Amino acid sequence: MELLNQVTQFVISGLATGSIYALIGLSFAIIFNSTGIINFAQGEFVMLGGVLTIFSLNVLQLPLLAAIIVAVAVTTVIGLVFERLAIRPLKNATPLSLIIITIGASILIRGLVMLLWGKDTQALPAFSGTDPISVAGATLLPQHLWIFGVTVLVIIGCRLFFNHTISGKAMRACSFNPRAANLVGISVGRMVLFSFVISAAVGSLAGVIIAPLTMTAYDVGVMLGLKGFCAAIMGGMGSGLGTVLGGLILGTLESLGAGLISSGYKDAIAFFILLLILFIRPQGLFKKGETERV
């Protein structure tokens, strides 16, 4: 019975962490579908969400909600500037060149944050207290509920945007055939810009809701970004629903491995799963022919 309670606890913690991986992986998928590149600066958008929220709370003395809005808005603007200054000028660049540029941007953003706010780990207070909630013999923190709720809302919002708005449908058209989309009057460049804006906003929101549980610092985006990339690969790069499932599975397996084997293997488990999938099913666990693109 005690083992069952422990497993339940690990699964709940894993699903919460996996929800964050799912959001980050979704950000990867949105940009990949629009540009064909993998944005390795995505983890820095996650980091910026947490760091800027803490800055707005402690220095600007804003209420929590206003601090979150400011953090997401500033990160979104940074994503927009990144696309305009680093991606758009290189119209004929190869995907490999663009990927290298995103790695460079990641190092630049991380370095600037370290210079501005230092190397110390910073804590963001929980949104609604820290009193634990008992569920089936396991303990659930209120912040876990925030993570689950925000993740579900973001997924529903993305689903509605990409399937029921003109801009969303235009972005999907560009992802399937940019030249044909351009011929019917869709501005491909504007859709690419939208993809960076949405990805930056979703990534920063993920960084905000995970910060009360894991704290944040200038370098947390590296590992979170790689885990989100793992989730995107597991789901089949470019598949929205597959990426979400990949994130949840990755988080759960990682938590179970860390709890039942050793916490020292936590990161190794995630990358072992990634390598295993790349060897066995490089197209992802949930990809069947054409994927449904976000």
Coordinates of N, CA and C in Angstrom, one line a residue, residues 88-264:
R88 N 14.4 36.9 -40.0 CA 13.8 37.4 -41.2 C 14.8 37.9 -42.2
P89 N 15.9 38.6 -41.8 CA 16.9 39.0 -42.7 C 17.6 37.9 -43.5
L90 N 17.5 36.7 -43.0 CA 18.2 35.5 -43.6 C 17.2 34.7 -44.4
K91 N 16.6 35.3 -45.5 CA 15.5 34.6 -46.2 C 16.0 33.3 -46.9
N92 N 17.2 33.2 -47.4 CA 17.6 32.1 -48.1 C 18.6 31.2 -47.3
A93 N 18.6 31.4 -46.0 CA 19.5 30.6 -45.2 C 19.0 29.2 -45.1
T94 N 19.9 28.2 -44.9 CA 19.6 26.8 -44.7 C 19.0 26.6 -43.3
P95 N 18.2 25.6 -43.1 CA 17.7 25.3 -41.7 C 18.8 25.2 -40.7
L96 N 20.0 24.6 -41.2 CA 21.1 24.4 -40.2 C 21.6 25.7 -39.8
S97 N 21.7 26.7 -40.7 CA 22.2 28.0 -40.4 C 21.3 28.7 -39.4
L98 N 20.0 28.5 -39.6 CA 19.0 29.2 -38.7 C 19.1 28.5 -37.3
I99 N 19.3 27.2 -37.3 CA 19.4 26.5 -36.0 C 20.6 27.0 -35.2
I100 N 21.7 27.2 -35.9 CA 22.9 27.7 -35.3 C 22.7 29.2 -34.7
I101 N 21.9 29.9 -35.5 CA 21.6 31.3 -35.0 C 20.7 31.2 -33.8
T102 N 19.8 30.3 -33.7 CA 19.0 30.2 -32.4 C 19.9 29.8 -31.3
I103 N 20.9 28.9 -31.5 CA 21.8 28.6 -30.4 C 22.6 29.8 -29.9
G104 N 23.0 30.6 -30.9 CA 23.7 31.8 -30.6 C 22.8 32.8 -29.8
A105 N 21.6 32.9 -30.2 CA 20.6 33.8 -29.5 C 20.4 33.3 -28.1
S106 N 20.4 31.9 -27.9 CA 20.2 31.3 -26.6 C 21.3 31.7 -25.7
I107 N 22.5 31.6 -26.2 CA 23.7 32.0 -25.4 C 23.7 33.5 -25.0
L108 N 23.3 34.3 -26.0 CA 23.3 35.8 -25.8 C 22.3 36.1 -24.7
I109 N 21.1 35.6 -24.8 CA 20.0 35.9 -23.9 C 20.4 35.5 -22.5
R110 N 21.0 34.3 -22.4 CA 21.4 33.7 -21.1 C 22.5 34.6 -20.5
G111 N 23.4 35.0 -21.3 CA 24.5 35.9 -20.8 C 24.0 37.2 -20.3
L112 N 23.1 37.8 -21.1 CA 22.6 39.1 -20.7 C 21.8 39.0 -19.4
V113 N 21.0 38.0 -19.2 CA 20.3 37.8 -17.9 C 21.2 37.6 -16.8
M114 N 22.3 36.9 -17.0 CA 23.3 36.7 -15.9 C 23.9 38.0 -15.5
L115 N 24.2 38.8 -16.5 CA 24.8 40.1 -16.2 C 23.8 41.1 -15.5
L116 N 22.6 41.0 -15.9 CA 21.6 41.9 -15.3 C 21.1 41.5 -13.9
W117 N 20.9 40.1 -13.7 CA 20.3 39.7 -12.5 C 21.2 38.7 -11.7
G118 N 22.4 38.4 -12.2 CA 23.3 37.6 -11.4 C 23.0 36.1 -11.6
K119 N 23.8 35.3 -10.9 CA 23.8 33.8 -11.0 C 22.9 33.2 -10.0
D120 N 22.5 34.0 -9.0 CA 21.7 33.4 -7.9 C 20.4 32.8 -8.3
T121 N 20.0 31.7 -7.6 CA 18.7 31.1 -7.9 C 17.6 32.0 -7.2
Q122 N 16.5 32.3 -7.8 CA 15.5 33.1 -7.3 C 14.2 32.3 -7.1
A123 N 13.4 32.7 -6.1 CA 12.2 32.0 -5.8 C 11.0 32.9 -6.1
L124 N 10.0 32.3 -6.7 CA 8.7 33.0 -7.0 C 7.6 32.3 -6.0
P125 N 6.9 33.2 -5.3 CA 5.9 32.6 -4.3 C 4.8 31.9 -5.1
A126 N 4.3 30.8 -4.4 CA 3.2 30.0 -4.9 C 2.0 31.0 -5.2
F127 N 1.2 30.7 -6.2 CA 0.1 31.5 -6.6 C -1.0 31.5 -5.5
S128 N -1.3 30.4 -4.9 CA -2.4 30.3 -3.9 C -2.1 29.5 -2.7
G129 N -0.9 29.8 -2.1 CA -0.6 29.1 -0.9 C 0.1 27.8 -1.1
T130 N 0.6 27.2 0.0 CA 1.4 25.9 -0.1 C 0.8 24.8 0.7
D131 N -0.4 25.0 1.2 CA -1.1 23.9 2.0 C -1.3 22.7 1.1
P132 N -0.8 21.5 1.4 CA -0.9 20.3 0.6 C -2.4 19.8 0.5
I133 N -2.7 19.2 -0.6 CA -4.0 18.6 -0.7 C -3.8 17.1 -0.9
S134 N -4.6 16.3 -0.1 CA -4.4 14.8 -0.2 C -5.3 14.3 -1.3
V135 N -4.7 13.5 -2.2 CA -5.4 12.8 -3.3 C -5.0 11.4 -3.4
A136 N -5.9 10.5 -3.1 CA -5.6 9.0 -3.2 C -4.3 8.6 -2.6
G137 N -4.1 9.1 -1.4 CA -2.9 8.8 -0.6 C -1.6 9.6 -1.0
A138 N -1.8 10.4 -2.0 CA -0.6 11.3 -2.4 C -0.9 12.7 -2.0
T139 N 0.2 13.5 -2.1 CA 0.1 14.9 -1.8 C 0.1 15.8 -3.1
L140 N -0.8 16.7 -3.2 CA -0.9 17.6 -4.3 C -0.8 19.0 -3.8
L141 N 0.1 19.8 -4.4 CA 0.2 21.2 -4.0 C -0.7 22.0 -4.9
P142 N -1.2 23.2 -4.3 CA -2.1 24.0 -5.1 C -1.4 24.5 -6.4
Q143 N -0.1 24.6 -6.4 CA 0.6 25.0 -7.6 C 0.5 24.0 -8.8
H144 N 0.4 22.7 -8.3 CA 0.2 21.7 -9.3 C -1.1 21.9 -10.1
L145 N -2.2 22.3 -9.3 CA -3.5 22.6 -10.0 C -3.4 23.8 -11.0
W146 N -2.6 24.8 -10.6 CA -2.4 25.9 -11.5 C -1.7 25.4 -12.8
I147 N -0.7 24.5 -12.6 CA 0.0 24.0 -13.8 C -0.9 23.2 -14.7
F148 N -1.7 22.3 -14.1 CA -2.7 21.5 -14.9 C -3.7 22.5 -15.6
G149 N -4.2 23.4 -14.8 CA -5.3 24.3 -15.4 C -4.7 25.2 -16.5
V150 N -3.6 25.8 -16.3 CA -3.0 26.7 -17.3 C -2.7 25.9 -18.6
T151 N -2.1 24.7 -18.4 CA -1.7 23.8 -19.5 C -3.0 23.5 -20.4
V152 N -4.0 23.1 -19.7 CA -5.3 22.7 -20.4 C -5.8 24.0 -21.2
L153 N -5.8 25.1 -20.5 CA -6.3 26.3 -21.2 C -5.5 26.7 -22.4
V154 N -4.1 26.6 -22.3 CA -3.3 26.9 -23.4 C -3.5 25.9 -24.6
I155 N -3.6 24.7 -24.2 CA -3.9 23.7 -25.3 C -5.2 23.9 -26.0
I156 N -6.2 24.2 -25.2 CA -7.5 24.5 -25.8 C -7.5 25.8 -26.7
G157 N -6.7 26.8 -26.1 CA -6.6 28.1 -26.8 C -5.9 27.9 -28.2
C158 N -4.8 27.1 -28.1 CA -4.1 26.8 -29.4 C -4.9 26.1 -30.4
R159 N -5.7 25.1 -29.9 CA -6.6 24.3 -30.7 C -7.6 25.2 -31.4
L160 N -8.2 26.1 -30.6 CA -9.2 27.0 -31.2 C -8.6 28.0 -32.2
F161 N -7.4 28.5 -31.8 CA -6.8 29.5 -32.7 C -6.4 28.9 -34.0
F162 N -5.8 27.7 -34.0 CA -5.3 27.1 -35.3 C -6.4 26.5 -36.1
N163 N -7.6 26.2 -35.5 CA -8.6 25.6 -36.3 C -9.8 26.5 -36.6
H164 N -9.9 27.6 -35.9 CA -11.1 28.4 -36.0 C -10.9 29.9 -36.2
T165 N -9.6 30.3 -36.5 CA -9.4 31.7 -36.8 C -8.7 31.8 -38.1
I166 N -8.8 32.9 -38.8 CA -8.2 33.0 -40.1 C -6.7 33.0 -40.0
S167 N -6.1 33.7 -39.0 CA -4.7 33.7 -38.8 C -4.2 32.3 -38.6
G168 N -4.9 31.5 -37.7 CA -4.5 30.2 -37.4 C -4.5 29.3 -38.6
K169 N -5.5 29.4 -39.4 CA -5.6 28.6 -40.6 C -4.5 29.0 -41.6
A170 N -4.2 30.3 -41.7 CA -3.2 30.8 -42.6 C -1.8 30.2 -42.1
M171 N -1.6 30.1 -40.8 CA -0.3 29.6 -40.3 C -0.3 28.1 -40.7
R172 N -1.4 27.4 -40.6 CA -1.4 26.0 -40.9 C -1.1 25.8 -42.4
A173 N -1.7 26.7 -43.2 CA -1.5 26.6 -44.7 C 0.0 26.8 -45.0
C174 N 0.6 27.8 -44.3 CA 2.1 28.0 -44.6 C 2.9 26.8 -44.1
S175 N 2.5 26.1 -43.1 CA 3.2 25.0 -42.6 C 3.2 23.8 -43.6
F176 N 2.1 23.7 -44.4 CA 2.0 22.6 -45.4 C 2.7 23.0 -46.7
N177 N 2.5 24.2 -47.2 CA 3.1 24.6 -48.4 C 3.2 26.1 -48.5
P178 N 4.4 26.7 -48.0 CA 4.5 28.1 -48.0 C 4.3 28.8 -49.3
R179 N 4.8 28.2 -50.4 CA 4.7 28.8 -51.7 C 3.3 28.9 -52.2
A180 N 2.5 27.8 -52.0 CA 1.1 27.9 -52.4 C 0.3 28.9 -51.5
A181 N 0.7 28.9 -50.2 CA 0.0 29.9 -49.3 C 0.3 31.3 -49.8
N182 N 1.6 31.5 -50.2 CA 1.9 32.9 -50.7 C 1.2 33.2 -52.0
L183 N 0.9 32.3 -52.8 CA 0.2 32.5 -54.1 C -1.2 32.9 -53.9
V184 N -1.8 32.4 -52.8 CA -3.2 32.8 -52.5 C -3.3 34.0 -51.6
G185 N -2.2 34.7 -51.4 CA -2.3 36.0 -50.7 C -1.9 36.0 -49.2
I186 N -1.4 34.9 -48.7 CA -1.0 34.8 -47.3 C 0.4 35.3 -47.2
S187 N 0.6 36.2 -46.3 CA 2.0 36.7 -46.0 C 2.7 35.7 -45.2
V188 N 3.6 34.9 -45.8 CA 4.4 33.9 -45.1 C 5.2 34.5 -44.0
G189 N 5.9 35.6 -44.3 CA 6.7 36.3 -43.3 C 5.9 36.7 -42.1
R190 N 4.7 37.2 -42.3 CA 3.9 37.6 -41.1 C 3.5 36.3 -40.3
M191 N 3.2 35.2 -40.9 CA 2.9 34.0 -40.2 C 4.1 33.5 -39.4
V192 N 5.3 33.6 -40.0 CA 6.5 33.2 -39.2 C 6.6 34.1 -38.0
L193 N 6.4 35.4 -38.2 CA 6.5 36.3 -37.0 C 5.5 35.9 -36.0
F194 N 4.2 35.6 -36.4 CA 3.2 35.1 -35.4 C 3.7 33.9 -34.7
S195 N 4.4 33.0 -35.4 CA 4.8 31.7 -34.7 C 5.8 32.0 -33.6
F196 N 6.7 32.9 -33.8 CA 7.7 33.3 -32.8 C 7.0 34.0 -31.7
V197 N 6.0 34.9 -32.0 CA 5.3 35.6 -30.9 C 4.5 34.6 -30.0
I198 N 3.8 33.7 -30.6 CA 3.0 32.7 -29.9 C 4.0 31.8 -29.1
S199 N 5.0 31.4 -29.7 CA 6.0 30.5 -29.0 C 6.6 31.1 -27.8
A200 N 7.0 32.4 -28.0 CA 7.6 33.1 -26.8 C 6.6 33.3 -25.7
A201 N 5.3 33.6 -26.0 CA 4.3 33.8 -25.0 C 4.0 32.5 -24.3
V202 N 3.9 31.4 -25.0 CA 3.6 30.1 -24.4 C 4.8 29.7 -23.5
G203 N 6.0 29.8 -24.1 CA 7.2 29.5 -23.3 C 7.3 30.2 -22.0
S204 N 7.1 31.6 -22.1 CA 7.3 32.4 -20.9 C 6.2 32.0 -19.8
L205 N 5.0 31.7 -20.3 CA 3.9 31.3 -19.4 C 4.3 30.0 -18.7
A206 N 4.9 29.1 -19.4 CA 5.4 27.8 -18.8 C 6.4 28.1 -17.7
G207 N 7.3 29.1 -18.0 CA 8.4 29.4 -17.0 C 7.8 30.1 -15.8
V208 N 6.7 30.8 -15.9 CA 6.0 31.5 -14.8 C 5.4 30.4 -13.9
I209 N 4.6 29.5 -14.4 CA 3.9 28.6 -13.6 C 4.8 27.5 -12.9
I210 N 5.9 27.2 -13.5 CA 6.8 26.2 -12.9 C 7.8 26.8 -11.9
A211 N 8.0 28.1 -12.0 CA 9.0 28.8 -11.1 C 8.7 28.6 -9.6
P212 N 7.4 28.7 -9.1 CA 7.2 28.5 -7.7 C 7.6 27.1 -7.2
L213 N 7.7 26.1 -8.1 CA 8.0 24.7 -7.6 C 9.5 24.5 -7.8
T214 N 10.2 25.0 -8.8 CA 11.6 24.6 -9.1 C 12.5 25.8 -8.9
M215 N 12.0 27.0 -8.6 CA 12.7 28.2 -8.6 C 13.3 28.5 -10.0
T216 N 14.0 29.6 -10.2 CA 14.5 29.9 -11.5 C 15.9 30.6 -11.4
A217 N 16.6 30.6 -12.5 CA 17.9 31.3 -12.5 C 18.2 31.5 -14.0
Y218 N 19.3 32.1 -14.3 CA 19.7 32.5 -15.7 C 19.9 31.2 -16.6
D219 N 20.2 30.1 -16.0 CA 20.5 28.9 -16.8 C 19.5 27.8 -16.7
V220 N 18.3 28.0 -16.1 CA 17.3 26.9 -16.1 C 16.7 26.6 -17.4
G221 N 16.8 27.6 -18.3 CA 16.2 27.3 -19.6 C 16.9 26.3 -20.5
V222 N 18.1 26.0 -20.2 CA 18.9 25.0 -21.0 C 18.2 23.6 -20.9
M223 N 18.1 23.2 -19.6 CA 17.6 21.8 -19.4 C 16.1 21.8 -19.7
L224 N 15.3 22.8 -19.4 CA 13.9 22.8 -19.7 C 13.7 22.8 -21.2
G225 N 14.5 23.6 -21.9 CA 14.4 23.6 -23.3 C 14.7 22.2 -24.0
L226 N 15.7 21.6 -23.4 CA 16.0 20.2 -24.0 C 15.0 19.2 -23.7
K227 N 14.4 19.3 -22.5 CA 13.3 18.4 -22.1 C 12.0 18.7 -23.0
G228 N 11.8 19.9 -23.3 CA 10.7 20.3 -24.2 C 10.9 19.7 -25.6
F229 N 12.2 19.8 -26.0 CA 12.6 19.3 -27.3 C 12.4 17.8 -27.4
C230 N 12.7 17.1 -26.2 CA 12.5 15.7 -26.1 C 11.0 15.3 -26.3
A231 N 10.2 16.2 -25.7 CA 8.7 15.9 -25.8 C 8.2 16.1 -27.2
A232 N 8.8 17.1 -27.9 CA 8.4 17.3 -29.3 C 8.8 16.2 -30.2
I233 N 10.0 15.6 -29.9 CA 10.5 14.5 -30.7 C 9.7 13.3 -30.4
M234 N 9.4 13.0 -29.1 CA 8.6 11.9 -28.8 C 7.2 11.9 -29.5
G235 N 6.6 13.1 -29.6 CA 5.3 13.2 -30.2 C 5.3 13.2 -31.7
G236 N 6.5 13.3 -32.3 CA 6.6 13.5 -33.7 C 6.7 15.0 -34.0
M237 N 7.8 15.5 -34.4 CA 8.1 16.9 -34.5 C 7.0 17.6 -35.4
G238 N 6.3 18.5 -34.8 CA 5.3 19.2 -35.6 C 3.9 18.8 -35.3
S239 N 3.7 17.7 -34.5 CA 2.4 17.3 -34.1 C 2.0 17.9 -32.7
G240 N 0.9 18.6 -32.7 CA 0.5 19.3 -31.5 C 0.1 18.3 -30.4
L241 N -0.9 17.5 -30.7 CA -1.4 16.5 -29.7 C -0.3 15.5 -29.3
G242 N 0.4 15.1 -30.3 CA 1.5 14.1 -30.0 C 2.6 14.7 -29.1
T243 N 2.8 16.0 -29.3 CA 3.8 16.7 -28.4 C 3.3 16.8 -27.0
V244 N 2.0 17.1 -26.8 CA 1.4 17.1 -25.5 C 1.5 15.7 -24.8
L245 N 1.2 14.7 -25.5 CA 1.2 13.3 -24.9 C 2.7 13.0 -24.7
G246 N 3.6 13.4 -25.6 CA 5.0 13.1 -25.4 C 5.5 13.7 -24.1
G247 N 5.1 15.0 -23.8 CA 5.5 15.7 -22.6 C 5.0 15.0 -21.4
L248 N 3.8 14.6 -21.4 CA 3.2 13.9 -20.2 C 3.9 12.6 -19.9
I249 N 4.1 11.8 -21.0 CA 4.8 10.5 -20.8 C 6.2 10.8 -20.3
L250 N 6.9 11.7 -20.9 CA 8.3 12.0 -20.5 C 8.4 12.4 -19.0
G251 N 7.5 13.3 -18.6 CA 7.5 13.8 -17.2 C 7.2 12.6 -16.3
T252 N 6.2 11.8 -16.6 CA 5.8 10.7 -15.7 C 7.0 9.7 -15.6
L253 N 7.6 9.3 -16.7 CA 8.7 8.3 -16.7 C 9.9 8.8 -15.9
E254 N 10.1 10.1 -16.1 CA 11.3 10.8 -15.4 C 11.0 10.8 -13.9
S255 N 9.8 11.1 -13.5 CA 9.5 11.1 -12.1 C 9.5 9.7 -11.5
L256 N 9.0 8.7 -12.2 CA 9.0 7.4 -11.7 C 10.4 6.8 -11.6
G257 N 11.2 7.2 -12.6 CA 12.6 6.7 -12.6 C 13.4 7.4 -11.4
A258 N 13.2 8.7 -11.2 CA 13.9 9.4 -10.2 C 13.5 8.9 -8.8
G259 N 12.2 8.6 -8.6 CA 11.7 8.1 -7.3 C 12.0 6.7 -7.0
L260 N 11.9 5.8 -8.0 CA 12.0 4.4 -7.7 C 13.5 3.9 -7.9
I261 N 14.2 4.6 -8.7 CA 15.6 4.2 -8.9 C 16.6 5.1 -8.2
S262 N 16.8 6.3 -8.7 CA 17.6 7.3 -8.0 C 17.3 8.7 -8.7
S263 N 17.3 9.7 -7.9 CA 17.1 11.1 -8.4 C 18.3 11.5 -9.2
G264 N 19.4 10.9 -9.0 CA 20.6 11.3 -9.8 C 20.5 10.9 -11.2

